[in-house]
């Protein structure tokens, strides 16, 4: 009986220790501001819109007016060149030759921040960097690059401090943390990388939000809060209450025209 009593109290003590290690309420609130990443907008260009500079600049401008901090754009091949397009304009898949070049895009938005989707093509990243240089600007740590693991590593080596991430690695980071985060340690898969946290998986993220964000910051890891698993980004205003008031990471937004004004006001 004494053995079982000892085991009983050890289990209780273990639960208390793990609870305190992962208690968000005793962790400091992270400094900084919410970072809204606009992946789309109901007020943006229609899917069948003309794939040209005027359409793309107009849609990007509206997303910033709707309080986006960053806008997601794609760097896509058009013949022997690369062009900047919006991923939701399907006509750009067939012909992006009238879309802006990286140089023209950089000149159009010298002070704005973006997530440049270059995929698995290292030449797309090279074209982006050369375009910024031709516009008299450096591709620097203000910008973000979404790419394959190989190209993301290339971007980090070429541009110190740039936020470069691939979605597969971000999901792996999150999955590993769910298994080991209770220990208080950040897994190697997360260090210097990015974590994706779906709205409906916050409950399974150890130390969420403040303790988790503190751990990620110490590991130089960025955090993106997304919509429910497998749904993309935050889309409707009814999801806003699910975003913690003290959250100081990035939020992936599918409809910035709905979320931006409602969240900022």
PDB file of C-alpha atoms in Angstrom:
ATOM      1  CA  UNK A   1       0.000   0.000   0.000  1.00  0.00           C
ATOM      2  CA  UNK A   2       2.818   2.372   0.868  1.00  0.00           C
ATOM      3  CA  UNK A   3       4.370   1.822  -2.575  1.00  0.00           C
ATOM      4  CA  UNK A   4       1.133   2.676  -4.321  1.00  0.00           C
ATOM      5  CA  UNK A   5       0.664   5.721  -2.113  1.00  0.00           C
ATOM      6  CA  UNK A   6       4.153   6.906  -3.054  1.00  0.00           C
ATOM      7  CA  UNK A   7       3.453   6.346  -6.756  1.00  0.00           C
ATOM      8  CA  UNK A   8       0.165   8.208  -6.366  1.00  0.00           C
ATOM      9  CA  UNK A   9       1.850  11.286  -4.888  1.00  0.00           C
ATOM     10  CA  UNK A  10       4.685  11.165  -7.412  1.00  0.00           C
ATOM     11  CA  UNK A  11       2.141  11.238 -10.230  1.00  0.00           C
ATOM     12  CA  UNK A  12       0.367  14.199  -8.654  1.00  0.00           C
ATOM     13  CA  UNK A  13       3.686  16.004  -8.142  1.00  0.00           C
ATOM     14  CA  UNK A  14       4.630  15.317 -11.766  1.00  0.00           C
ATOM     15  CA  UNK A  15       1.344  16.739 -13.008  1.00  0.00           C
ATOM     16  CA  UNK A  16       1.858  19.874 -10.917  1.00  0.00           C
ATOM     17  CA  UNK A  17       5.413  20.352 -12.190  1.00  0.00           C
ATOM     18  CA  UNK A  18       4.411  19.901 -15.836  1.00  0.00           C
ATOM     19  CA  UNK A  19       1.500  22.298 -15.335  1.00  0.00           C
ATOM     20  CA  UNK A  20       3.767  24.972 -13.866  1.00  0.00           C
ATOM     21  CA  UNK A  21       6.412  24.484 -16.552  1.00  0.00           C
ATOM     22  CA  UNK A  22       3.780  25.106 -19.217  1.00  0.00           C
ATOM     23  CA  UNK A  23       1.653  27.697 -17.441  1.00  0.00           C
ATOM     24  CA  UNK A  24       1.029  30.552 -19.848  1.00  0.00           C
ATOM     25  CA  UNK A  25      -0.335  32.887 -17.182  1.00  0.00           C
ATOM     26  CA  UNK A  26       3.029  33.146 -15.386  1.00  0.00           C
ATOM     27  CA  UNK A  27       5.013  33.710 -18.592  1.00  0.00           C
ATOM     28  CA  UNK A  28       5.778  37.242 -19.764  1.00  0.00           C
ATOM     29  CA  UNK A  29       3.688  38.671 -22.589  1.00  0.00           C
ATOM     30  CA  UNK A  30       5.833  38.997 -25.701  1.00  0.00           C
ATOM     31  CA  UNK A  31       6.649  42.465 -26.938  1.00  0.00           C
ATOM     32  CA  UNK A  32       5.818  43.509 -30.457  1.00  0.00           C
ATOM     33  CA  UNK A  33       2.650  43.695 -32.495  1.00  0.00           C
ATOM     34  CA  UNK A  34       0.294  41.439 -34.368  1.00  0.00           C
ATOM     35  CA  UNK A  35       1.507  40.755 -37.921  1.00  0.00           C
ATOM     36  CA  UNK A  36      -1.352  40.226 -40.378  1.00  0.00           C
ATOM     37  CA  UNK A  37      -0.337  38.302 -43.491  1.00  0.00           C
ATOM     38  CA  UNK A  38      -2.882  38.788 -46.288  1.00  0.00           C
ATOM     39  CA  UNK A  39      -3.101  35.749 -48.541  1.00  0.00           C
ATOM     40  CA  UNK A  40      -6.267  37.004 -50.217  1.00  0.00           C
ATOM     41  CA  UNK A  41      -9.212  39.356 -50.051  1.00  0.00           C
ATOM     42  CA  UNK A  42     -12.850  39.390 -51.052  1.00  0.00           C
ATOM     43  CA  UNK A  43     -12.148  42.919 -52.315  1.00  0.00           C
ATOM     44  CA  UNK A  44      -9.120  41.761 -54.282  1.00  0.00           C
ATOM     45  CA  UNK A  45      -8.838  40.848 -57.934  1.00  0.00           C
ATOM     46  CA  UNK A  46     -11.250  38.204 -59.199  1.00  0.00           C
ATOM     47  CA  UNK A  47      -9.825  34.798 -60.052  1.00  0.00           C
ATOM     48  CA  UNK A  48     -10.435  35.456 -63.748  1.00  0.00           C
ATOM     49  CA  UNK A  49      -9.039  39.013 -63.686  1.00  0.00           C
ATOM     50  CA  UNK A  50      -6.472  40.190 -66.193  1.00  0.00           C
ATOM     51  CA  UNK A  51      -2.947  39.238 -65.127  1.00  0.00           C
ATOM     52  CA  UNK A  52      -1.266  42.620 -65.545  1.00  0.00           C
ATOM     53  CA  UNK A  53       0.531  45.206 -63.417  1.00  0.00           C
ATOM     54  CA  UNK A  54      -2.503  47.449 -62.972  1.00  0.00           C
ATOM     55  CA  UNK A  55      -4.649  44.607 -61.632  1.00  0.00           C
ATOM     56  CA  UNK A  56      -1.965  43.323 -59.308  1.00  0.00           C
ATOM     57  CA  UNK A  57      -0.984  46.726 -57.925  1.00  0.00           C
ATOM     58  CA  UNK A  58      -4.640  47.615 -57.349  1.00  0.00           C
ATOM     59  CA  UNK A  59      -5.322  44.386 -55.451  1.00  0.00           C
ATOM     60  CA  UNK A  60      -2.169  44.743 -53.347  1.00  0.00           C
ATOM     61  CA  UNK A  61      -3.023  48.358 -52.517  1.00  0.00           C
ATOM     62  CA  UNK A  62      -6.501  47.367 -51.324  1.00  0.00           C
ATOM     63  CA  UNK A  63      -5.079  44.660 -49.046  1.00  0.00           C
ATOM     64  CA  UNK A  64      -2.769  47.185 -47.399  1.00  0.00           C
ATOM     65  CA  UNK A  65      -5.692  49.595 -47.032  1.00  0.00           C
ATOM     66  CA  UNK A  66      -7.517  46.791 -45.233  1.00  0.00           C
ATOM     67  CA  UNK A  67      -4.732  46.819 -42.627  1.00  0.00           C
ATOM     68  CA  UNK A  68      -2.471  44.019 -43.837  1.00  0.00           C
ATOM     69  CA  UNK A  69       1.109  44.126 -42.556  1.00  0.00           C
ATOM     70  CA  UNK A  70       2.319  41.797 -45.311  1.00  0.00           C
ATOM     71  CA  UNK A  71       0.819  40.570 -48.575  1.00  0.00           C
ATOM     72  CA  UNK A  72       1.535  37.172 -50.111  1.00  0.00           C
ATOM     73  CA  UNK A  73       2.684  37.322 -53.744  1.00  0.00           C
ATOM     74  CA  UNK A  74       4.234  34.688 -56.002  1.00  0.00           C
ATOM     75  CA  UNK A  75       7.378  34.910 -58.100  1.00  0.00           C
ATOM     76  CA  UNK A  76       6.431  33.048 -61.282  1.00  0.00           C
ATOM     77  CA  UNK A  77       8.277  32.246 -64.474  1.00  0.00           C
ATOM     78  CA  UNK A  78       7.049  33.938 -67.670  1.00  0.00           C
ATOM     79  CA  UNK A  79       9.149  32.809 -70.608  1.00  0.00           C
ATOM     80  CA  UNK A  80      12.770  33.603 -69.794  1.00  0.00           C
ATOM     81  CA  UNK A  81      11.846  36.044 -67.045  1.00  0.00           C
ATOM     82  CA  UNK A  82      10.179  36.025 -63.652  1.00  0.00           C
ATOM     83  CA  UNK A  83       7.153  38.104 -62.726  1.00  0.00           C
ATOM     84  CA  UNK A  84       5.333  39.007 -59.514  1.00  0.00           C
ATOM     85  CA  UNK A  85       1.736  37.744 -59.452  1.00  0.00           C
ATOM     86  CA  UNK A  86      -1.087  37.150 -57.011  1.00  0.00           C
ATOM     87  CA  UNK A  87      -1.568  33.403 -56.479  1.00  0.00           C
ATOM     88  CA  UNK A  88      -5.373  33.616 -56.639  1.00  0.00           C
ATOM     89  CA  UNK A  89      -5.472  35.107 -60.151  1.00  0.00           C
ATOM     90  CA  UNK A  90      -5.744  31.937 -62.236  1.00  0.00           C
ATOM     91  CA  UNK A  91      -4.984  33.692 -65.533  1.00  0.00           C
ATOM     92  CA  UNK A  92      -1.452  34.292 -64.253  1.00  0.00           C
ATOM     93  CA  UNK A  93      -0.877  30.532 -64.348  1.00  0.00           C
ATOM     94  CA  UNK A  94      -1.289  30.534 -68.123  1.00  0.00           C
ATOM     95  CA  UNK A  95       0.440  33.810 -68.952  1.00  0.00           C
ATOM     96  CA  UNK A  96       2.179  36.142 -66.505  1.00  0.00           C
ATOM     97  CA  UNK A  97       4.111  38.116 -69.121  1.00  0.00           C
ATOM     98  CA  UNK A  98       2.147  41.338 -68.419  1.00  0.00           C
ATOM     99  CA  UNK A  99       2.622  41.138 -64.647  1.00  0.00           C
ATOM    100  CA  UNK A 100       5.243  43.345 -62.964  1.00  0.00           C
ATOM    101  CA  UNK A 101       8.883  42.356 -62.905  1.00  0.00           C
ATOM    102  CA  UNK A 102      10.588  42.050 -59.506  1.00  0.00           C
ATOM    103  CA  UNK A 103      12.362  45.355 -60.173  1.00  0.00           C
ATOM    104  CA  UNK A 104       9.152  47.227 -60.975  1.00  0.00           C
ATOM    105  CA  UNK A 105       7.424  45.659 -57.992  1.00  0.00           C
ATOM    106  CA  UNK A 106      10.245  46.729 -55.665  1.00  0.00           C
ATOM    107  CA  UNK A 107      10.074  50.287 -57.012  1.00  0.00           C
ATOM    108  CA  UNK A 108       6.299  50.348 -56.536  1.00  0.00           C
ATOM    109  CA  UNK A 109       6.526  49.303 -52.878  1.00  0.00           C
ATOM    110  CA  UNK A 110       9.816  50.526 -51.410  1.00  0.00           C
ATOM    111  CA  UNK A 111       8.571  50.482 -47.800  1.00  0.00           C
ATOM    112  CA  UNK A 112       6.049  47.651 -47.740  1.00  0.00           C
ATOM    113  CA  UNK A 113       6.599  44.124 -46.470  1.00  0.00           C
ATOM    114  CA  UNK A 114       5.682  40.953 -48.343  1.00  0.00           C
ATOM    115  CA  UNK A 115       5.802  37.184 -48.250  1.00  0.00           C
ATOM    116  CA  UNK A 116       7.355  36.188 -51.572  1.00  0.00           C
ATOM    117  CA  UNK A 117       6.397  32.658 -52.586  1.00  0.00           C
ATOM    118  CA  UNK A 118       9.282  31.366 -54.715  1.00  0.00           C
ATOM    119  CA  UNK A 119       8.471  27.665 -54.357  1.00  0.00           C
ATOM    120  CA  UNK A 120      11.259  25.228 -55.099  1.00  0.00           C
ATOM    121  CA  UNK A 121      12.947  27.264 -57.834  1.00  0.00           C
ATOM    122  CA  UNK A 122      16.168  28.862 -56.662  1.00  0.00           C
ATOM    123  CA  UNK A 123      16.197  30.954 -59.845  1.00  0.00           C
ATOM    124  CA  UNK A 124      12.996  32.659 -58.703  1.00  0.00           C
ATOM    125  CA  UNK A 125      14.731  33.771 -55.525  1.00  0.00           C
ATOM    126  CA  UNK A 126      17.764  34.958 -57.540  1.00  0.00           C
ATOM    127  CA  UNK A 127      15.470  36.981 -59.822  1.00  0.00           C
ATOM    128  CA  UNK A 128      13.781  38.521 -56.778  1.00  0.00           C
ATOM    129  CA  UNK A 129      17.095  39.550 -55.209  1.00  0.00           C
ATOM    130  CA  UNK A 130      18.388  40.956 -58.507  1.00  0.00           C
ATOM    131  CA  UNK A 131      15.145  42.883 -59.015  1.00  0.00           C
ATOM    132  CA  UNK A 132      15.462  44.551 -55.632  1.00  0.00           C
ATOM    133  CA  UNK A 133      19.092  45.402 -56.329  1.00  0.00           C
ATOM    134  CA  UNK A 134      18.198  46.885 -59.734  1.00  0.00           C
ATOM    135  CA  UNK A 135      15.589  49.049 -57.995  1.00  0.00           C
ATOM    136  CA  UNK A 136      18.295  50.397 -55.708  1.00  0.00           C
ATOM    137  CA  UNK A 137      17.074  48.428 -52.708  1.00  0.00           C
ATOM    138  CA  UNK A 138      18.433  45.480 -50.815  1.00  0.00           C
ATOM    139  CA  UNK A 139      16.305  42.420 -50.227  1.00  0.00           C
ATOM    140  CA  UNK A 140      16.595  42.548 -46.450  1.00  0.00           C
ATOM    141  CA  UNK A 141      15.221  41.285 -43.160  1.00  0.00           C
ATOM    142  CA  UNK A 142      11.959  43.216 -43.580  1.00  0.00           C
ATOM    143  CA  UNK A 143      10.826  40.718 -46.207  1.00  0.00           C
ATOM    144  CA  UNK A 144       9.811  37.060 -45.994  1.00  0.00           C
ATOM    145  CA  UNK A 145      10.337  34.220 -48.433  1.00  0.00           C
ATOM    146  CA  UNK A 146       8.189  31.079 -48.579  1.00  0.00           C
ATOM    147  CA  UNK A 147      10.021  28.312 -50.385  1.00  0.00           C
ATOM    148  CA  UNK A 148      11.128  24.707 -50.359  1.00  0.00           C
ATOM    149  CA  UNK A 149      13.569  23.719 -47.615  1.00  0.00           C
ATOM    150  CA  UNK A 150      16.527  23.976 -50.001  1.00  0.00           C
ATOM    151  CA  UNK A 151      15.600  27.386 -51.383  1.00  0.00           C
ATOM    152  CA  UNK A 152      14.704  28.714 -47.924  1.00  0.00           C
ATOM    153  CA  UNK A 153      18.183  27.731 -46.724  1.00  0.00           C
ATOM    154  CA  UNK A 154      19.655  29.492 -49.745  1.00  0.00           C
ATOM    155  CA  UNK A 155      17.694  32.658 -48.926  1.00  0.00           C
ATOM    156  CA  UNK A 156      18.865  32.649 -45.306  1.00  0.00           C
ATOM    157  CA  UNK A 157      22.476  32.268 -46.421  1.00  0.00           C
ATOM    158  CA  UNK A 158      22.170  35.063 -48.988  1.00  0.00           C
ATOM    159  CA  UNK A 159      20.234  37.558 -46.864  1.00  0.00           C
ATOM    160  CA  UNK A 160      21.117  37.582 -43.148  1.00  0.00           C
ATOM    161  CA  UNK A 161      18.044  37.993 -40.994  1.00  0.00           C
ATOM    162  CA  UNK A 162      15.475  37.353 -43.715  1.00  0.00           C
ATOM    163  CA  UNK A 163      12.448  35.334 -42.676  1.00  0.00           C
ATOM    164  CA  UNK A 164      12.609  32.277 -44.942  1.00  0.00           C
ATOM    165  CA  UNK A 165      10.393  29.270 -44.298  1.00  0.00           C
ATOM    166  CA  UNK A 166       8.886  26.212 -45.924  1.00  0.00           C
ATOM    167  CA  UNK A 167       5.481  24.937 -44.901  1.00  0.00           C
ATOM    168  CA  UNK A 168       6.507  21.289 -44.591  1.00  0.00           C
ATOM    169  CA  UNK A 169       9.226  22.143 -42.069  1.00  0.00           C
ATOM    170  CA  UNK A 170       6.852  24.457 -40.200  1.00  0.00           C
ATOM    171  CA  UNK A 171       4.321  21.650 -39.809  1.00  0.00           C
ATOM    172  CA  UNK A 172       7.070  19.257 -38.674  1.00  0.00           C
ATOM    173  CA  UNK A 173       8.126  21.763 -36.027  1.00  0.00           C
ATOM    174  CA  UNK A 174       4.573  21.966 -34.714  1.00  0.00           C
ATOM    175  CA  UNK A 175       4.091  18.194 -34.704  1.00  0.00           C
ATOM    176  CA  UNK A 176       7.327  17.547 -32.819  1.00  0.00           C
ATOM    177  CA  UNK A 177       6.559  20.246 -30.276  1.00  0.00           C
ATOM    178  CA  UNK A 178       3.193  18.655 -29.505  1.00  0.00           C
ATOM    179  CA  UNK A 179       5.037  15.490 -28.506  1.00  0.00           C
ATOM    180  CA  UNK A 180       7.900  17.054 -26.548  1.00  0.00           C
ATOM    181  CA  UNK A 181       6.830  20.569 -25.579  1.00  0.00           C
ATOM    182  CA  UNK A 182       5.638  19.454 -22.161  1.00  0.00           C
ATOM    183  CA  UNK A 183       9.322  19.160 -21.152  1.00  0.00           C
ATOM    184  CA  UNK A 184       9.890  22.877 -21.708  1.00  0.00           C
ATOM    185  CA  UNK A 185      12.471  22.263 -24.426  1.00  0.00           C
ATOM    186  CA  UNK A 186      12.150  23.408 -28.035  1.00  0.00           C
ATOM    187  CA  UNK A 187      12.802  20.558 -30.503  1.00  0.00           C
ATOM    188  CA  UNK A 188      15.628  20.907 -32.998  1.00  0.00           C
ATOM    189  CA  UNK A 189      13.095  20.923 -35.847  1.00  0.00           C
ATOM    190  CA  UNK A 190      11.843  24.297 -34.595  1.00  0.00           C
ATOM    191  CA  UNK A 191      15.078  26.159 -33.916  1.00  0.00           C
ATOM    192  CA  UNK A 192      15.554  29.011 -36.350  1.00  0.00           C
ATOM    193  CA  UNK A 193      12.445  27.909 -38.222  1.00  0.00           C
ATOM    194  CA  UNK A 194       8.711  28.667 -38.234  1.00  0.00           C
ATOM    195  CA  UNK A 195       5.817  27.060 -36.350  1.00  0.00           C
ATOM    196  CA  UNK A 196       2.256  26.823 -37.721  1.00  0.00           C
ATOM    197  CA  UNK A 197      -0.526  26.747 -35.132  1.00  0.00           C
ATOM    198  CA  UNK A 198      -4.099  26.195 -36.417  1.00  0.00           C
ATOM    199  CA  UNK A 199      -6.875  27.907 -34.481  1.00  0.00           C
ATOM    200  CA  UNK A 200      -8.369  24.557 -33.516  1.00  0.00           C
ATOM    201  CA  UNK A 201      -5.032  23.178 -32.281  1.00  0.00           C
ATOM    202  CA  UNK A 202      -4.177  25.892 -29.768  1.00  0.00           C
ATOM    203  CA  UNK A 203      -5.383  23.655 -26.931  1.00  0.00           C
ATOM    204  CA  UNK A 204      -2.785  21.005 -27.810  1.00  0.00           C
ATOM    205  CA  UNK A 205       0.139  23.464 -27.923  1.00  0.00           C
ATOM    206  CA  UNK A 206       2.063  23.290 -24.660  1.00  0.00           C
ATOM    207  CA  UNK A 207       2.276  26.664 -22.896  1.00  0.00           C
ATOM    208  CA  UNK A 208      -0.004  28.439 -25.356  1.00  0.00           C
ATOM    209  CA  UNK A 209       0.160  31.309 -25.868  1.00  0.00           C
ATOM    210  CA  UNK A 210       2.670  33.232 -23.748  1.00  0.00           C
ATOM    211  CA  UNK A 211       4.903  30.393 -22.533  1.00  0.00           C
ATOM    212  CA  UNK A 212       5.000  28.933 -26.042  1.00  0.00           C
ATOM    213  CA  UNK A 213       5.870  32.281 -27.667  1.00  0.00           C
ATOM    214  CA  UNK A 214       8.606  32.885 -25.103  1.00  0.00           C
ATOM    215  CA  UNK A 215      10.149  29.513 -25.914  1.00  0.00           C
ATOM    216  CA  UNK A 216       9.925  30.122 -29.656  1.00  0.00           C
ATOM    217  CA  UNK A 217      11.492  33.568 -29.325  1.00  0.00           C
ATOM    218  CA  UNK A 218      14.429  32.093 -27.403  1.00  0.00           C
ATOM    219  CA  UNK A 219      14.930  29.607 -30.265  1.00  0.00           C
ATOM    220  CA  UNK A 220      14.682  32.317 -32.970  1.00  0.00           C
ATOM    221  CA  UNK A 221      11.480  30.689 -34.204  1.00  0.00           C
ATOM    222  CA  UNK A 222       8.566  32.598 -35.741  1.00  0.00           C
ATOM    223  CA  UNK A 223       4.953  31.628 -35.196  1.00  0.00           C
ATOM    224  CA  UNK A 224       2.057  31.801 -37.660  1.00  0.00           C
ATOM    225  CA  UNK A 225      -1.485  31.338 -36.423  1.00  0.00           C
ATOM    226  CA  UNK A 226      -3.649  29.895 -39.204  1.00  0.00           C
ATOM    227  CA  UNK A 227      -7.289  29.009 -39.690  1.00  0.00           C
ATOM    228  CA  UNK A 228      -8.561  25.598 -38.549  1.00  0.00           C
ATOM    229  CA  UNK A 229      -6.409  22.675 -39.680  1.00  0.00           C
ATOM    230  CA  UNK A 230      -6.477  22.068 -43.447  1.00  0.00           C
ATOM    231  CA  UNK A 231      -8.523  25.229 -44.075  1.00  0.00           C
ATOM    232  CA  UNK A 232      -5.871  27.826 -44.887  1.00  0.00           C
ATOM    233  CA  UNK A 233      -6.047  31.114 -43.055  1.00  0.00           C
ATOM    234  CA  UNK A 234      -8.447  33.055 -40.881  1.00  0.00           C
ATOM    235  CA  UNK A 235     -11.432  33.898 -43.073  1.00  0.00           C
ATOM    236  CA  UNK A 236     -14.469  35.160 -41.142  1.00  0.00           C
ATOM    237  CA  UNK A 237     -14.901  37.635 -38.291  1.00  0.00           C
ATOM    238  CA  UNK A 238     -16.443  34.921 -36.121  1.00  0.00           C
ATOM    239  CA  UNK A 239     -12.949  33.426 -35.816  1.00  0.00           C
ATOM    240  CA  UNK A 240     -11.413  36.601 -34.365  1.00  0.00           C
ATOM    241  CA  UNK A 241     -12.309  35.789 -30.717  1.00  0.00           C
ATOM    242  CA  UNK A 242     -10.244  32.618 -31.089  1.00  0.00           C
ATOM    243  CA  UNK A 243      -7.077  34.722 -31.528  1.00  0.00           C
ATOM    244  CA  UNK A 244      -5.544  35.329 -28.065  1.00  0.00           C
ATOM    245  CA  UNK A 245      -5.574  38.989 -27.070  1.00  0.00           C
ATOM    246  CA  UNK A 246      -1.863  38.869 -26.153  1.00  0.00           C
ATOM    247  CA  UNK A 247      -0.755  37.006 -29.291  1.00  0.00           C
ATOM    248  CA  UNK A 248       2.253  38.771 -30.838  1.00  0.00           C
ATOM    249  CA  UNK A 249       3.007  36.552 -33.817  1.00  0.00           C
ATOM    250  CA  UNK A 250       1.758  36.418 -37.401  1.00  0.00           C
ATOM    251  CA  UNK A 251      -1.785  35.564 -38.473  1.00  0.00           C
ATOM    252  CA  UNK A 252      -2.366  34.043 -41.905  1.00  0.00           C
ATOM    253  CA  UNK A 253      -5.507  35.708 -43.281  1.00  0.00           C
ATOM    254  CA  UNK A 254      -7.498  34.463 -46.266  1.00  0.00           C
ATOM    255  CA  UNK A 255      -9.863  37.447 -46.399  1.00  0.00           C
ATOM    256  CA  UNK A 256      -8.101  40.569 -45.174  1.00  0.00           C
ATOM    257  CA  UNK A 257     -11.077  42.739 -46.186  1.00  0.00           C
ATOM    258  CA  UNK A 258     -13.123  41.079 -43.424  1.00  0.00           C
ATOM    259  CA  UNK A 259     -10.461  40.364 -40.814  1.00  0.00           C
ATOM    260  CA  UNK A 260      -8.166  43.412 -41.052  1.00  0.00           C
ATOM    261  CA  UNK A 261     -10.635  46.220 -40.253  1.00  0.00           C
ATOM    262  CA  UNK A 262     -12.531  44.144 -37.663  1.00  0.00           C
ATOM    263  CA  UNK A 263      -9.377  43.065 -35.820  1.00  0.00           C
ATOM    264  CA  UNK A 264      -7.669  46.460 -35.863  1.00  0.00           C
ATOM    265  CA  UNK A 265     -10.680  48.506 -34.766  1.00  0.00           C
TER     266      UNK A 265
END
